JSON list of C-alpha atoms in Angstrom, two decimals:
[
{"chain": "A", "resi": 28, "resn": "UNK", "atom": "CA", "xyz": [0.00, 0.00, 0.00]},
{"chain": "A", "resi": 29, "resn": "UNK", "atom": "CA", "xyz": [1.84, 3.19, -0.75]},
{"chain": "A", "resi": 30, "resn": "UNK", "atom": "CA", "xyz": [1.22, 6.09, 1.51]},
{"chain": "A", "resi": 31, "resn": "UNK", "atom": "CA", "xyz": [-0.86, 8.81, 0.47]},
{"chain": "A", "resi": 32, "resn": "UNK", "atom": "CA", "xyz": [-0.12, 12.55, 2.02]},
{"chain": "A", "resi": 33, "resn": "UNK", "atom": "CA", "xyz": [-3.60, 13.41, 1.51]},
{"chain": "A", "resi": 34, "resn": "UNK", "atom": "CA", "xyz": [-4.56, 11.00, 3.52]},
{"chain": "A", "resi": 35, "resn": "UNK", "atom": "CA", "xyz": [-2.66, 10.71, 6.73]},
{"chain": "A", "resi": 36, "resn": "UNK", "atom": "CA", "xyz": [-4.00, 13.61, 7.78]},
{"chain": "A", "resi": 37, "resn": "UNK", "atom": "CA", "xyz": [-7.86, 12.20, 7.76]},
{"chain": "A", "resi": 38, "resn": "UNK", "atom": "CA", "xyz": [-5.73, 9.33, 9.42]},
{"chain": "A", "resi": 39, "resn": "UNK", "atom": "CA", "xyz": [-4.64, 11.78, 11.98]},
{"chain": "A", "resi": 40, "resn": "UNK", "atom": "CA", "xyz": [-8.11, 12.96, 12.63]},
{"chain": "A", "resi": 41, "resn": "UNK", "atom": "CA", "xyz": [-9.88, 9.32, 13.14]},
{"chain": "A", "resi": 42, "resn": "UNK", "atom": "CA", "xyz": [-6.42, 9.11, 16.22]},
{"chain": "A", "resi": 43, "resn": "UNK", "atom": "CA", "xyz": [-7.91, 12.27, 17.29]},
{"chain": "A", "resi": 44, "resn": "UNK", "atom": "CA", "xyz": [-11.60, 10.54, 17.28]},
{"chain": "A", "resi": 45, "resn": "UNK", "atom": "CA", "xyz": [-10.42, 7.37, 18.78]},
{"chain": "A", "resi": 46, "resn": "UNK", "atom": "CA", "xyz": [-8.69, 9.78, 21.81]},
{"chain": "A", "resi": 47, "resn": "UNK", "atom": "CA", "xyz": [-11.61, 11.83, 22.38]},
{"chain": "A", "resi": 48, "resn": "UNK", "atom": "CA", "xyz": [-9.82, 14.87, 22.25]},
{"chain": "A", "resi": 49, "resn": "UNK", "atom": "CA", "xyz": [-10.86, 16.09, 18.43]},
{"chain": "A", "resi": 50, "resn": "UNK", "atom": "CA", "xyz": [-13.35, 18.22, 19.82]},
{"chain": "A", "resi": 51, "resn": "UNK", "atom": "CA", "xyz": [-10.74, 20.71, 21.46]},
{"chain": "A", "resi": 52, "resn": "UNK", "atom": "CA", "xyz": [-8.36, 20.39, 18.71]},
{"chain": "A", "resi": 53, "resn": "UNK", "atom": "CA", "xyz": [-8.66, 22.96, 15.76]},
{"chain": "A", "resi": 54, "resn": "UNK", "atom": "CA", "xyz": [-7.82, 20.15, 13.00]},
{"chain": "A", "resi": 55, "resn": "UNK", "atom": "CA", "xyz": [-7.57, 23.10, 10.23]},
{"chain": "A", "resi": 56, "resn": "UNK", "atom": "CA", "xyz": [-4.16, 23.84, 11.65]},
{"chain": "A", "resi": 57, "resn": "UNK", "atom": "CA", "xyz": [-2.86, 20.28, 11.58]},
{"chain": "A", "resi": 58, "resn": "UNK", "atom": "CA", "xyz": [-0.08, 19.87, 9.15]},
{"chain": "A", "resi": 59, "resn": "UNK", "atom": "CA", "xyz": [1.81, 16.10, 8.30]},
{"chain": "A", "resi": 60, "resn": "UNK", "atom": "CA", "xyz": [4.55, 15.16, 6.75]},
{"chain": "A", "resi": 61, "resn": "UNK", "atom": "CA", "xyz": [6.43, 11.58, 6.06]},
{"chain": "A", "resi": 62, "resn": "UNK", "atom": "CA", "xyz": [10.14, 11.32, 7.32]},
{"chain": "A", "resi": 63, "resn": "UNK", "atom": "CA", "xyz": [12.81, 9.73, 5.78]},
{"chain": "A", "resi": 64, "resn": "UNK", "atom": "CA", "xyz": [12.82, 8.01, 2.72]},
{"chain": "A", "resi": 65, "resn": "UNK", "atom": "CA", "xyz": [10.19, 5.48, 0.88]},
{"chain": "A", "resi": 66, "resn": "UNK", "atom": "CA", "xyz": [11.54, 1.84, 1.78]},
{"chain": "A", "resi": 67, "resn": "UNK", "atom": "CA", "xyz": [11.24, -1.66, -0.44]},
{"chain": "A", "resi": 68, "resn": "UNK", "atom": "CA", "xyz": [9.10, -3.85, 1.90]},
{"chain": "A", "resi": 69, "resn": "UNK", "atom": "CA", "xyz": [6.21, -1.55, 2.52]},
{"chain": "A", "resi": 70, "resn": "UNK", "atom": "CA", "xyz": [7.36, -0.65, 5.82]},
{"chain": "A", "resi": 71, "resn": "UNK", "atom": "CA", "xyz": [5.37, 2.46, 6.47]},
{"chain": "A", "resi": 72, "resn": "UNK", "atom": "CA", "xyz": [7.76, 5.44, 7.25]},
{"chain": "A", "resi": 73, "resn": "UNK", "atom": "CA", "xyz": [6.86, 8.06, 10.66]},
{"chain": "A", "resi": 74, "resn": "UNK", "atom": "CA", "xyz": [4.38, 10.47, 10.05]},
{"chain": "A", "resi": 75, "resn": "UNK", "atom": "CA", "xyz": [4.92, 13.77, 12.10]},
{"chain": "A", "resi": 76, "resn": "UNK", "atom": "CA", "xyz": [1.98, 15.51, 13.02]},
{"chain": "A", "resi": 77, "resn": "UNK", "atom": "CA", "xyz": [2.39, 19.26, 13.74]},
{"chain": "A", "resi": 78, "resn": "UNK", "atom": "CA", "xyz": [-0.63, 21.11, 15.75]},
{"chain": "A", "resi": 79, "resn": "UNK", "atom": "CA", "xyz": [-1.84, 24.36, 16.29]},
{"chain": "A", "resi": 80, "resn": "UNK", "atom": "CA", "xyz": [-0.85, 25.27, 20.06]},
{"chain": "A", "resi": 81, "resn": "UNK", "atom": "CA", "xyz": [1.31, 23.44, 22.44]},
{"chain": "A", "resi": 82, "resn": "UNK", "atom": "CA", "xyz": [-2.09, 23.14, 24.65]},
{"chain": "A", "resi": 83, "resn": "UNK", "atom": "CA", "xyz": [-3.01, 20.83, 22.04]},
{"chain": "A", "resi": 84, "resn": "UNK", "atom": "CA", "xyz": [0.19, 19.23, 22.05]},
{"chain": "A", "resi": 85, "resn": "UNK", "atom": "CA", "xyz": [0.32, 18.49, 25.83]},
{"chain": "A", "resi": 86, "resn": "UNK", "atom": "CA", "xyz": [-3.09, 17.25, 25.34]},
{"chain": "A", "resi": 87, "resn": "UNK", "atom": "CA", "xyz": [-2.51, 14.69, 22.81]},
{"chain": "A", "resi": 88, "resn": "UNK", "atom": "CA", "xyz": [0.58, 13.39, 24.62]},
{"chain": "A", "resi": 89, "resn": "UNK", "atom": "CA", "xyz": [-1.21, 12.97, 27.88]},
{"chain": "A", "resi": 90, "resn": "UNK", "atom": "CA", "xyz": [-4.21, 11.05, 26.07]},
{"chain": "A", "resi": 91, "resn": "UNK", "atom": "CA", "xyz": [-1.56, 9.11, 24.64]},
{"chain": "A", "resi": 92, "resn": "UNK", "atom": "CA", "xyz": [-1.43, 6.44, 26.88]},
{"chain": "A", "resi": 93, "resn": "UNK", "atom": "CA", "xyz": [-4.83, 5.54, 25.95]},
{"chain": "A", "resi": 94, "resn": "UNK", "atom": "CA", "xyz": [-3.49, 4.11, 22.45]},
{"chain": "A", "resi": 95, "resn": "UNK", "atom": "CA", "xyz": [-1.24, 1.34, 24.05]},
{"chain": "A", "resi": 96, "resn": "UNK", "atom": "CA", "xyz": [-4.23, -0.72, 25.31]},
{"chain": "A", "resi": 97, "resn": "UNK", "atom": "CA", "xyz": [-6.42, -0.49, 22.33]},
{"chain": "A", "resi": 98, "resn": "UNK", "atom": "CA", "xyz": [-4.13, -0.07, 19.21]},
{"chain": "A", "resi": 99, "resn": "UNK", "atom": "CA", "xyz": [-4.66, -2.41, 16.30]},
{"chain": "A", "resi": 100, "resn": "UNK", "atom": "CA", "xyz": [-2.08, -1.89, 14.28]},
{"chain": "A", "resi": 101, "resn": "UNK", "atom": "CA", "xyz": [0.51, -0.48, 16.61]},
{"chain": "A", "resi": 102, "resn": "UNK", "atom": "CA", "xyz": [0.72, 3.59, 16.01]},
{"chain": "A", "resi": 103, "resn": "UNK", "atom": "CA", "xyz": [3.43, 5.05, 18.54]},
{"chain": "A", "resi": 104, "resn": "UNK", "atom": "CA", "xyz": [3.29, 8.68, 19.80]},
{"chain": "A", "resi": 105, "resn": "UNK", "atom": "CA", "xyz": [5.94, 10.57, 20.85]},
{"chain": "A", "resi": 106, "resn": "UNK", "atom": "CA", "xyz": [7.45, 13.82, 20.97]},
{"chain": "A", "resi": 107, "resn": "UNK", "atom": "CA", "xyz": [9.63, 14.81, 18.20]},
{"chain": "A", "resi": 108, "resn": "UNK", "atom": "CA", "xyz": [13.55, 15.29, 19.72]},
{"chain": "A", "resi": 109, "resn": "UNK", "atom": "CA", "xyz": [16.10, 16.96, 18.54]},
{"chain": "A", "resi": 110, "resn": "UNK", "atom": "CA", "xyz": [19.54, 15.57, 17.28]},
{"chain": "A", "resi": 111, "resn": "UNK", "atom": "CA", "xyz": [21.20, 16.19, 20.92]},
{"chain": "A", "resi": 112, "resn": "UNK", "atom": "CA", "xyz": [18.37, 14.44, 23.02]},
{"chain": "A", "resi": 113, "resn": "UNK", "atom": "CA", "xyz": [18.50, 11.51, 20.70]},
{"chain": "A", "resi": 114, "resn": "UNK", "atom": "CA", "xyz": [21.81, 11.24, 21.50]},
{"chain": "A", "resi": 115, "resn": "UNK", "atom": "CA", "xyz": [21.97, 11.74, 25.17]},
{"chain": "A", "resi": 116, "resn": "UNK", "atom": "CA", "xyz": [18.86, 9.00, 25.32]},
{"chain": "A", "resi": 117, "resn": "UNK", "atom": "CA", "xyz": [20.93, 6.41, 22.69]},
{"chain": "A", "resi": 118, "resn": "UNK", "atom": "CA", "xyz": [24.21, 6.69, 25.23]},
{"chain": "A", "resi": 119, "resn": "UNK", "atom": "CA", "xyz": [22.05, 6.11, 28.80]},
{"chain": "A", "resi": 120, "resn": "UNK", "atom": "CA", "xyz": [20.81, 3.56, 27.01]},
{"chain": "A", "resi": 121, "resn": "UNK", "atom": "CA", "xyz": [23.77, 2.18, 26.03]},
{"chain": "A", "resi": 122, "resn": "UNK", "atom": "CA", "xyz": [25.79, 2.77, 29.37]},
{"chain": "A", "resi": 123, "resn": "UNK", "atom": "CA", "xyz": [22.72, 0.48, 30.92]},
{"chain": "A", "resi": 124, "resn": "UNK", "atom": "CA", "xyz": [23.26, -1.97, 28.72]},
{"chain": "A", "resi": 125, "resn": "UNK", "atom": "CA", "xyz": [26.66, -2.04, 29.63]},
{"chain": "A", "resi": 126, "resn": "UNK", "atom": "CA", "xyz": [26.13, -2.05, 33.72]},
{"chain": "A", "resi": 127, "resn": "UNK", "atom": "CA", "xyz": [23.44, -4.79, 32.92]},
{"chain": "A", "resi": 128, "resn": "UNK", "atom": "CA", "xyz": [26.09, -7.15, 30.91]},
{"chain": "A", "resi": 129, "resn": "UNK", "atom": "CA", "xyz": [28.53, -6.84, 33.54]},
{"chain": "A", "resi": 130, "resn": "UNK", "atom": "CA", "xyz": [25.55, -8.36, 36.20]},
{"chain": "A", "resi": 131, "resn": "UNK", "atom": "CA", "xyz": [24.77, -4.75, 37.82]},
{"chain": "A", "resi": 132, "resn": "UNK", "atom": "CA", "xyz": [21.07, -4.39, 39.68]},
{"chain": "A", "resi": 133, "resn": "UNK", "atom": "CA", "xyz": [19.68, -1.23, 38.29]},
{"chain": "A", "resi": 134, "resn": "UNK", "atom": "CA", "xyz": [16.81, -0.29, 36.07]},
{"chain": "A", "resi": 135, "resn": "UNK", "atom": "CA", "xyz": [15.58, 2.93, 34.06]},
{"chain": "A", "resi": 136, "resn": "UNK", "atom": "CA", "xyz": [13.73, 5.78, 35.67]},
{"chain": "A", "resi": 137, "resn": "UNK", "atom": "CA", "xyz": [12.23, 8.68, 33.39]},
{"chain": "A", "resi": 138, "resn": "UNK", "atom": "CA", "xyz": [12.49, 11.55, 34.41]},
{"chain": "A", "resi": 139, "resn": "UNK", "atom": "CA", "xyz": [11.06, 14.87, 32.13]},
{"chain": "A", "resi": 140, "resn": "UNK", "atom": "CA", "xyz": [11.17, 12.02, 29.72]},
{"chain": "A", "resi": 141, "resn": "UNK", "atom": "CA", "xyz": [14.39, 11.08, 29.79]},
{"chain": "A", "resi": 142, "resn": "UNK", "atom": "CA", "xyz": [15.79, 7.77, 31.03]},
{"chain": "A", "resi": 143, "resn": "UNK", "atom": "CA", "xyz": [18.20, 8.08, 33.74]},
{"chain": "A", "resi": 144, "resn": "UNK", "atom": "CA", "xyz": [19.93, 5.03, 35.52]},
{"chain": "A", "resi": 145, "resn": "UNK", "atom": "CA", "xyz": [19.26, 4.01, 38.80]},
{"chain": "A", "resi": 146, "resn": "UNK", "atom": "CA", "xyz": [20.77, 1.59, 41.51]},
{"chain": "A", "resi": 147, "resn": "UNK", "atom": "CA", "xyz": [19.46, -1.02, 43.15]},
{"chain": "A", "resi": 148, "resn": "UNK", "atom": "CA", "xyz": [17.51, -0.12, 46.61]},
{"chain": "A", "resi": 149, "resn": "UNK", "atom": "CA", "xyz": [18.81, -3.15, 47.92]},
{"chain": "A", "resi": 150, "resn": "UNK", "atom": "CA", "xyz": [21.04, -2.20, 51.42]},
{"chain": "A", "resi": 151, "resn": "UNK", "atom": "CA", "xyz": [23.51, -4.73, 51.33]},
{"chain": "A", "resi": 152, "resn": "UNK", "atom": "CA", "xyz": [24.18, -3.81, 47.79]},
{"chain": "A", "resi": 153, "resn": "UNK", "atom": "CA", "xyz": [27.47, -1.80, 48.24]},
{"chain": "A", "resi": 154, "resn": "UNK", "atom": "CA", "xyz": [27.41, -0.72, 44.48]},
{"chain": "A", "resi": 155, "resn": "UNK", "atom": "CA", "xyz": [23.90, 0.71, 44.36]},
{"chain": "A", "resi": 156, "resn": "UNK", "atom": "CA", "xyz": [23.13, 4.19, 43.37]},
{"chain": "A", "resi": 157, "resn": "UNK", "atom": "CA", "xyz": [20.12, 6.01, 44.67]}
]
């Protein structure tokens, strides 16, 4: 199925439905585009989605949750980052990886959205971070 600009953005508006949050959201200011290139295999690329205010941004991410339990196919949504973030989230994530290989008790924590490492809580533990 090749993908259609004119229609991701009636695709947009049915995720808007489905989160019952298209009533607050002025839809005439919603603007998509496809990133990257068009790949053999029909692997559909991301679609961002830019909207009129933040308000309606902070709305849409909050609601966002709501997709995970009900989502058929899968349709991720995230906040766009920019080049730096990416990288600062690729290397915690790496550097976990790392502490985990070496047999390490720790696990992710997000915080602002962000993953940030954290120790075990267990006292006798004399490695742990907290």
């Amino acid at each position: 199925m090749a993908e259609d600009g004119s229609n991701d953005t009636a695709k947009v508006a049915d995720v808007l439905v489905f989160l019952n949050v298209a009533p607050q959201i002025d839809t005439n200011n919603l603007k998509t585009l496809r990133l990257g290139r068009m790949a053999a295999g029909g692997k559909h690329r991301p679609l961002r989605v830019t909207l009129g205010t933040a308000d309606d941004v902070k709305l849409v991410l909050c609601c966002a949750n709501r997709m995970k339990a009900y989502q058929t196919p899968r349709i991720p949504i995230s906040r766009d980052l920019t080049p730096r973030q990416v990288d600062n989230k690729n290397r915690v994530l790496e550097e976990f990886q790392q502490r985990r290989g070496r047999g390490k008790e720790m696990s992710l924590k997000y915080i602002d959205r962000f993953p940030k490492i954290v120790g075990s809580k267990n006292p006798q533990d004399p490695n742990s971070q907290q």
